[in-house]
């Protein structure tokens, strides 16, 4: 009898909590059913039938930049994904980009970087200490390439599969001493008026009194965003019908599930490009495959492959747009490698690959860069991660970069 | 048996694993020199019951049970 009462109580509580999350405040939160799919199922991914490199662009004019970051994606993650999805003779879409380089990832105070210091290098062009976003080690704030592009009149966007206030997307539009100050990051990102922000993470945008909120105050940043002109979206239907030039799409508390019915990273990137491409002056868009890192912290090769392939689908969307547009540069890289992954054996068809992980943390290994589009050739070679946004700045005609903020 | 949850930034690998008997003050991982990382040594003694990675906070969540 006790067991029945206990079971009924659990069922009632679950229904009540679900109902509150789904319908408690229909204007601000929406919860997807959580689909637990087999992470080794990569049937969603269609490998390229053409393995030849994409053509070298004739144009030298860079109007738009799409910067794709695979968090934790080293060469072995790319190779494992290629072997699993396309076999040893196949290629990922990112591997068809004609120019390839390597970048060094150390931070100002550690050989092994974290995502905060790494994104500060990739966004601001400066080295900083692990844990810091958008500031030098002495806490001087530096302009990000997104902010500099915006000052040039370009539209800007951030798309990720983590919460929007997680280190990598946050590093392009906020400046804080600690990456853990997520509530403040949310405020700064909104104040920065990034045109498109599509990810998870509504818990830092809702007031403390709202169920699931992680704020310590009663600010409702979603209502503030709406007042500032943003269209707030939470469902695939809202995503496809959204028309505004300012989009805030927070599809989950925390990270995206990366499972249906949620929009895929590729669909989010496609929508972002559609919105940002409205203006003649061009745009800067960052697209992050956030959960490659997470799978590698778990030393879970199946999920690492799945997340890398989801990222590669988004890269394909960027390339397809760039092929048509002719003035869009697409650059793919990682902030660091995670897991110290190697592939000591396997078969040529990729049906079986042996993997070996040397750490549950990040590693200091160089990470690959793939580039396609006008001036992509300048991304060949081996250089520091801080050089990447400096190259972007030159291509956008931004005169002073890196630049301290007052 | 009392359990304590320890949260540790996941940038550096842990120097402990499930089943280890750990001591207060034992080094938990290599230094990451992070501006937001406080924990470098274990604050308690006991046995490591579970370790799980939390992507949202980018932390290892370590559960230690009291061995008394």
XYZ file of N, CA and C in Angstrom, chain A residues 135 195 297:
9
model
N 38.351 40.318 -20.979
C 39.238 41.225 -20.234
C 40.644 40.653 -20.234
N 22.016 41.071 -32.699
C 20.760 40.902 -33.449
C 20.083 39.562 -33.197
N 34.526 15.365 -22.275
C 34.753 15.314 -20.817
C 34.241 13.984 -20.271
